[in-house]
Amino acid sequence: MTSFLITGAAGFIGFHLARTLADRPDARVIAVDNFVRGERDQALRALADKPNVTFIEADLTREDAVAGLPDDIDIVFHMAALNGTQNFYERPMDVIRCSTLPTILLVERFGRIGLTRMVYAGTSESYASTVTRFGWPVPTAEDVVLSIDGVENPRWSYAASKMHGEVVTAQGGKSYGFPWSIIRYHNVYGPRMGDRHVVPDFFERMREGRYELFGHEDTRSFLYIDDAVRATLAVGETPECAGQIVNVGSVEEITIRELGQRMLAARGLHAEMVLHPSPSGSVRRRAPDISKLRRLTGFEQRISLDEGLAATARFYLDGELMGVLGERAA
């Protein structure tokens, strides 16, 4: 039996990852969260009730909390962080604390016990400054030079913290001798992703009859959560991904305005949208080069943007408990 530790398991990617692993008969899942952003909902209770799942509420910024985690762990998926664009601007110090301290403590705690792999959740936000300031190519590959465009802008609280976590993971692996992988996620979306992200925010405003979008000229690449979980497991369990930084995302780059139009179409609506500019520091283009992911793991996206948006709309607008497309993603 393989023991998995998943941090941020009440959040978005961490929850879906834990739920997928819990369906494996040979997996033991230790799910950890402090509920800074995670939800105590029916879906989480159902996950925690599974016989091969142990849920631990713990603040991983505390050394004693990390020390109290089980010893017999094979693979760590470190998904925990304080994400959400609004949080970057409104709570930058919380973002920094929640995205740096747990990584250091987890690496020091589990790096010495002989992990099979530590997988760290990085972010495409780390590319933003270099793409904008130096015109780095988009779609962007993993060899991009990382930079920070202005420490005074609170938006960089998240990207800088995630860059720090990448360094800790890689150097911790070198120092303690464990294999590691870093995933740079590009705009994963889907049911139960909370708020303060463009997709759920737009659906929530849609419920009120308001069709407002921010950063409508910017481009992004959106990957449905079931595909993101498949890619995450492939990176974490493929030997060739050890010691590698790998993009996870979709090859379809669209404007936020087109995203809004397709979210409306998912509900059969035709409405005029109110369009707002991007907040300061937002990158104009973002899309991943996923050739490395494909080469190392054979990953291919299975769920189209329109299918994923329809499932996400059912969750946010119809109250469907978990509008996922599991059959297509299996």
Coordinates of C-alpha atoms in Angstrom, one line a residue:
M1 CA 0.0 0.0 0.0
T2 CA 1.3 3.5 -0.9
S3 CA 0.8 6.3 1.6
F4 CA 0.1 9.7 0.2
L5 CA 0.2 13.0 2.1
I6 CA -1.8 15.7 0.5
T7 CA -1.7 19.2 1.9
G8 CA -4.5 21.7 1.0
A9 CA -6.9 18.7 0.8
A10 CA -9.9 20.8 1.6
G11 CA -9.1 23.3 -1.2
F12 CA -9.5 22.9 -4.9
I13 CA -6.8 20.8 -6.6
G14 CA -5.8 19.1 -3.3
F15 CA -9.4 17.9 -2.7
H16 CA -9.9 16.5 -6.2
L17 CA -6.5 14.8 -6.0
A18 CA -7.3 13.3 -2.6
R19 CA -10.6 12.0 -3.8
T20 CA -9.1 10.4 -6.9
L21 CA -6.4 8.7 -4.8
A22 CA -9.0 7.5 -2.2
D23 CA -10.7 5.5 -4.9
R24 CA -7.5 3.4 -5.3
P25 CA -7.8 0.2 -3.3
D26 CA -4.0 0.2 -2.6
A27 CA -3.7 3.8 -1.5
R28 CA -3.7 5.3 2.0
V29 CA -4.5 9.0 2.0
I30 CA -3.5 11.5 4.7
A31 CA -5.4 14.7 3.9
V32 CA -4.4 17.9 5.6
D33 CA -5.8 21.4 5.7
N34 CA -6.2 24.4 8.0
F35 CA -9.4 25.7 6.4
V36 CA -7.9 29.2 5.6
R37 CA -9.6 28.7 2.2
G38 CA -10.8 25.1 2.2
E39 CA -14.5 24.2 2.6
R40 CA -16.1 22.0 5.3
D41 CA -18.8 20.8 2.9
Q42 CA -20.6 17.6 2.2
A43 CA -18.0 16.5 -0.4
L44 CA -15.2 16.8 2.1
R45 CA -17.1 14.9 4.7
A46 CA -17.7 12.1 2.2
L47 CA -14.0 12.0 1.4
A48 CA -13.0 12.0 5.1
D49 CA -15.4 9.1 5.8
K50 CA -13.6 6.8 3.4
P51 CA -11.9 3.9 5.3
N52 CA -8.5 4.6 3.6
V53 CA -8.5 8.4 4.3
T54 CA -7.3 10.1 7.4
F55 CA -8.2 13.8 7.6
I56 CA -6.0 16.1 9.8
E57 CA -6.8 19.7 10.5
A58 CA -3.5 21.4 11.0
D59 CA -1.8 24.7 10.5
L60 CA 1.3 23.8 8.5
T61 CA 2.9 27.1 9.2
R62 CA 3.5 25.7 12.8
E63 CA 6.5 23.5 13.4
D64 CA 4.6 21.4 16.0
A65 CA 1.8 20.7 13.6
V66 CA 4.1 19.5 10.9
A67 CA 6.0 17.4 13.5
G68 CA 2.7 15.7 14.4
L69 CA 2.0 14.3 10.9
P70 CA 2.5 10.6 10.4
D71 CA 6.0 9.3 9.6
D72 CA 5.2 6.5 7.1
I73 CA 4.6 8.6 4.0
D74 CA 5.7 7.6 0.5
I75 CA 4.7 10.6 -1.7
V76 CA 3.9 14.1 -0.6
F77 CA 1.7 16.3 -2.8
H78 CA 2.2 19.8 -1.4
M79 CA -0.8 21.7 -2.7
A80 CA -1.4 24.0 0.2
A81 CA -1.2 27.8 -0.3
L82 CA -3.3 30.9 0.0
N83 CA -4.3 31.5 -3.6
G84 CA -6.9 33.8 -5.2
T85 CA -6.0 37.0 -7.1
Q86 CA -8.0 39.2 -4.6
N87 CA -6.0 37.7 -1.7
F88 CA -2.7 38.8 -3.4
Y89 CA -3.8 42.4 -3.1
E90 CA -5.8 42.3 0.1
R91 CA -3.8 39.8 2.3
P92 CA -0.3 39.8 0.9
M93 CA 1.4 38.9 4.3
D94 CA -1.0 36.0 4.8
V95 CA -0.3 34.8 1.3
I96 CA 3.5 34.9 1.9
R97 CA 3.3 33.2 5.3
C98 CA 1.0 30.4 4.1
S99 CA 3.0 29.8 0.9
T100 CA 6.5 29.7 2.4
L101 CA 6.6 28.3 5.9
P102 CA 4.8 25.1 5.2
T103 CA 7.2 24.2 2.4
I104 CA 10.3 24.7 4.5
L105 CA 8.8 22.7 7.4
L106 CA 7.5 19.8 5.2
V107 CA 10.8 19.5 3.3
E108 CA 12.8 19.4 6.6
R109 CA 10.3 17.0 8.2
F110 CA 9.9 14.5 5.4
G111 CA 13.1 15.0 3.5
R112 CA 15.0 12.9 6.0
I113 CA 12.6 9.9 6.0
G114 CA 13.2 8.5 2.5
L115 CA 10.3 9.8 0.3
T116 CA 9.5 8.2 -3.0
R117 CA 8.7 11.7 -4.3
M118 CA 7.7 15.2 -3.2
V119 CA 5.5 17.0 -5.7
Y120 CA 5.3 20.8 -5.2
A121 CA 2.5 22.9 -6.6
G122 CA 4.1 25.8 -8.4
T123 CA 2.2 28.4 -10.5
S124 CA 2.2 30.1 -13.9
E125 CA 2.2 33.4 -12.0
S126 CA 6.0 32.9 -11.7
Y127 CA 6.3 33.5 -15.5
A128 CA 4.3 36.8 -15.5
S129 CA 7.1 39.3 -14.9
T130 CA 9.5 37.9 -17.5
V131 CA 6.8 37.5 -20.1
T132 CA 5.7 41.0 -19.7
R133 CA 8.9 42.8 -19.1
F134 CA 11.2 40.9 -21.5
G135 CA 8.7 39.6 -24.1
W136 CA 9.5 35.9 -23.3
P137 CA 7.7 33.6 -25.8
V138 CA 4.1 32.5 -25.2
P139 CA 3.3 29.6 -25.0
T140 CA 6.0 29.5 -22.4
A141 CA 8.3 26.5 -21.6
E142 CA 9.7 25.6 -18.3
D143 CA 13.2 27.1 -19.1
V144 CA 11.9 30.6 -18.7
V145 CA 14.0 32.9 -16.5
L146 CA 11.9 33.8 -13.4
S147 CA 11.8 37.4 -12.2
I148 CA 9.7 39.8 -10.0
D149 CA 8.6 43.1 -11.5
G150 CA 8.4 45.3 -8.4
V151 CA 8.4 44.1 -4.8
E152 CA 6.2 47.0 -3.8
N153 CA 3.3 45.5 -5.8
P154 CA 1.3 43.1 -3.5
R155 CA 0.4 41.0 -6.5
W156 CA 3.9 39.5 -6.3
S157 CA 3.3 38.1 -2.8
Y158 CA 2.1 34.9 -4.4
A159 CA 4.4 34.4 -7.3
A160 CA 7.5 35.3 -5.1
S161 CA 6.4 32.9 -2.5
K162 CA 5.9 30.1 -5.0
M163 CA 9.3 30.8 -6.6
H164 CA 10.7 30.5 -3.0
G165 CA 8.9 27.2 -2.6
E166 CA 10.4 25.8 -5.8
V167 CA 13.9 26.6 -4.6
V168 CA 13.2 25.0 -1.2
T169 CA 11.8 21.9 -2.9
A170 CA 14.7 21.5 -5.3
Q171 CA 17.5 22.3 -2.8
G172 CA 15.8 20.2 -0.1
G173 CA 15.8 17.3 -2.4
K174 CA 19.5 17.8 -3.1
S175 CA 20.4 18.2 0.6
Y176 CA 18.3 15.4 2.0
G177 CA 18.4 13.0 -1.0
F178 CA 14.7 12.7 -2.0
P179 CA 13.3 12.8 -5.6
W180 CA 11.1 15.8 -6.3
S181 CA 8.9 17.3 -9.1
I182 CA 7.6 20.8 -9.5
I183 CA 4.3 21.4 -11.4
R184 CA 3.6 24.9 -12.7
Y185 CA -0.2 25.0 -13.0
H186 CA -1.9 27.2 -15.6
N187 CA -5.4 28.2 -14.7
V188 CA -7.0 25.0 -13.5
Y189 CA -10.8 25.4 -13.1
G190 CA -13.8 23.4 -12.2
P191 CA -16.4 22.6 -9.5
R192 CA -15.6 23.4 -5.9
M193 CA -12.8 25.9 -6.7
G194 CA -14.2 28.5 -4.3
D195 CA -14.3 32.1 -5.4
R196 CA -11.9 34.9 -6.2
H197 CA -11.1 33.3 -9.6
V198 CA -12.4 34.4 -12.9
V199 CA -14.6 31.4 -13.7
P200 CA -16.6 31.0 -10.4
D201 CA -16.7 34.8 -10.0
F202 CA -18.4 35.2 -13.4
F203 CA -20.8 32.5 -12.7
E204 CA -21.7 34.0 -9.3
R205 CA -22.3 37.4 -10.9
M206 CA -24.3 35.6 -13.6
R207 CA -26.6 34.4 -10.9
E208 CA -27.4 38.0 -10.0
G209 CA -27.9 39.0 -13.6
R210 CA -24.5 40.9 -13.7
Y211 CA -22.2 40.1 -16.6
E212 CA -18.9 41.7 -15.6
L213 CA -15.4 40.7 -16.6
F214 CA -12.0 42.0 -15.5
G215 CA -9.0 41.9 -17.8
H216 CA -11.1 41.1 -20.9
E217 CA -8.2 41.6 -23.3
D218 CA -5.8 39.3 -21.4
T219 CA -5.4 35.7 -22.6
R220 CA -5.3 32.6 -20.5
S221 CA -5.3 28.8 -21.0
F222 CA -7.8 26.9 -18.9
L223 CA -7.6 23.2 -17.9
Y224 CA -10.5 21.3 -16.3
I225 CA -9.8 19.9 -12.9
D226 CA -10.1 16.2 -13.8
D227 CA -7.5 16.6 -16.5
A228 CA -5.3 18.5 -14.1
V229 CA -5.5 15.6 -11.5
R230 CA -4.5 13.1 -14.2
A231 CA -1.5 15.2 -15.1
T232 CA -0.6 15.7 -11.5
L233 CA -0.6 12.0 -10.8
A234 CA 1.3 11.3 -14.0
V235 CA 4.1 13.7 -12.9
G236 CA 4.2 12.4 -9.4
E237 CA 4.4 8.7 -10.4
T238 CA 6.4 8.8 -13.6
P239 CA 10.1 8.1 -12.9
E240 CA 11.3 10.4 -15.7
C241 CA 9.6 13.3 -14.0
A242 CA 11.9 13.1 -10.9
G243 CA 14.0 16.3 -10.7
Q244 CA 11.9 18.0 -13.3
I245 CA 9.8 21.2 -13.5
V246 CA 6.7 20.5 -15.6
N247 CA 3.9 22.8 -16.9
V248 CA 0.4 21.5 -16.5
G249 CA -2.3 23.3 -18.6
S250 CA -4.2 23.5 -21.8
V251 CA -2.9 24.3 -25.3
E252 CA -6.0 26.5 -26.0
E253 CA -5.2 30.1 -25.4
I254 CA -8.2 32.4 -25.4
T255 CA -9.0 36.0 -24.3
I256 CA -10.9 36.5 -21.0
R257 CA -13.7 38.1 -23.1
E258 CA -14.0 34.9 -25.2
L259 CA -14.1 33.0 -21.9
G260 CA -17.0 35.1 -20.8
Q261 CA -18.8 34.5 -24.0
R262 CA -18.3 30.7 -23.7
M263 CA -19.5 30.8 -20.1
L264 CA -22.7 32.5 -21.2
A265 CA -23.0 30.0 -24.0
A266 CA -22.7 27.2 -21.5
R267 CA -26.1 28.4 -20.1
G268 CA -27.6 29.3 -23.4
L269 CA -27.4 33.0 -22.7
H270 CA -26.8 36.0 -24.9
A271 CA -26.0 39.1 -22.9
E272 CA -23.9 42.2 -23.2
M273 CA -20.9 42.1 -20.9
V274 CA -19.5 45.0 -18.9
L275 CA -15.7 44.9 -19.5
H276 CA -13.1 46.2 -17.0
P277 CA -9.3 46.5 -17.4
S278 CA -6.9 44.3 -15.6
P279 CA -5.6 45.0 -12.1
S280 CA -2.0 46.4 -11.9
G281 CA 0.6 43.7 -12.5
S282 CA -1.7 41.3 -14.4
V283 CA 0.1 39.7 -17.4
R284 CA -1.4 40.2 -20.8
R285 CA -0.7 36.7 -22.2
R286 CA -0.3 33.4 -20.4
A287 CA -0.3 29.9 -22.0
P288 CA 1.9 26.9 -21.3
D289 CA 4.1 24.9 -23.6
I290 CA 3.2 21.4 -22.4
S291 CA 5.5 19.5 -24.8
K292 CA 7.6 18.4 -21.8
L293 CA 4.5 17.0 -20.0
R294 CA 3.5 15.1 -23.1
R295 CA 7.0 13.8 -23.7
L296 CA 7.5 12.5 -20.2
T297 CA 4.1 11.2 -19.4
G298 CA 2.1 10.9 -22.6
F299 CA -0.6 13.2 -21.2
E300 CA -3.3 14.5 -23.5
Q301 CA -6.3 16.7 -22.5
R302 CA -9.6 14.8 -22.6
I303 CA -12.1 17.4 -21.5
S304 CA -12.8 20.4 -23.8
L305 CA -13.3 23.9 -22.4
D306 CA -16.9 23.9 -23.3
E307 CA -17.6 20.6 -21.6
G308 CA -15.7 21.7 -18.5
L309 CA -17.5 25.1 -18.3
A310 CA -20.9 23.4 -18.6
A311 CA -20.0 21.0 -15.7
T312 CA -18.7 24.0 -13.6
A313 CA -21.8 26.0 -14.3
R314 CA -24.0 23.1 -13.1
F315 CA -22.0 23.1 -9.8
Y316 CA -22.2 26.9 -9.2
L317 CA -25.6 27.7 -10.7
D318 CA -27.6 24.5 -10.3
G319 CA -26.3 23.4 -6.9
E320 CA -25.1 20.1 -8.4
L321 CA -22.9 18.6 -5.6
M322 CA -20.0 17.6 -7.8
G323 CA -20.5 18.3 -11.5
V324 CA -17.3 16.5 -12.6
L325 CA -16.7 14.5 -15.8
G326 CA -15.0 11.6 -14.1
E327 CA -15.8 9.0 -16.8
R328 CA -14.0 11.1 -19.4
A329 CA -11.0 11.8 -17.1
A330 CA -10.5 8.3 -15.8

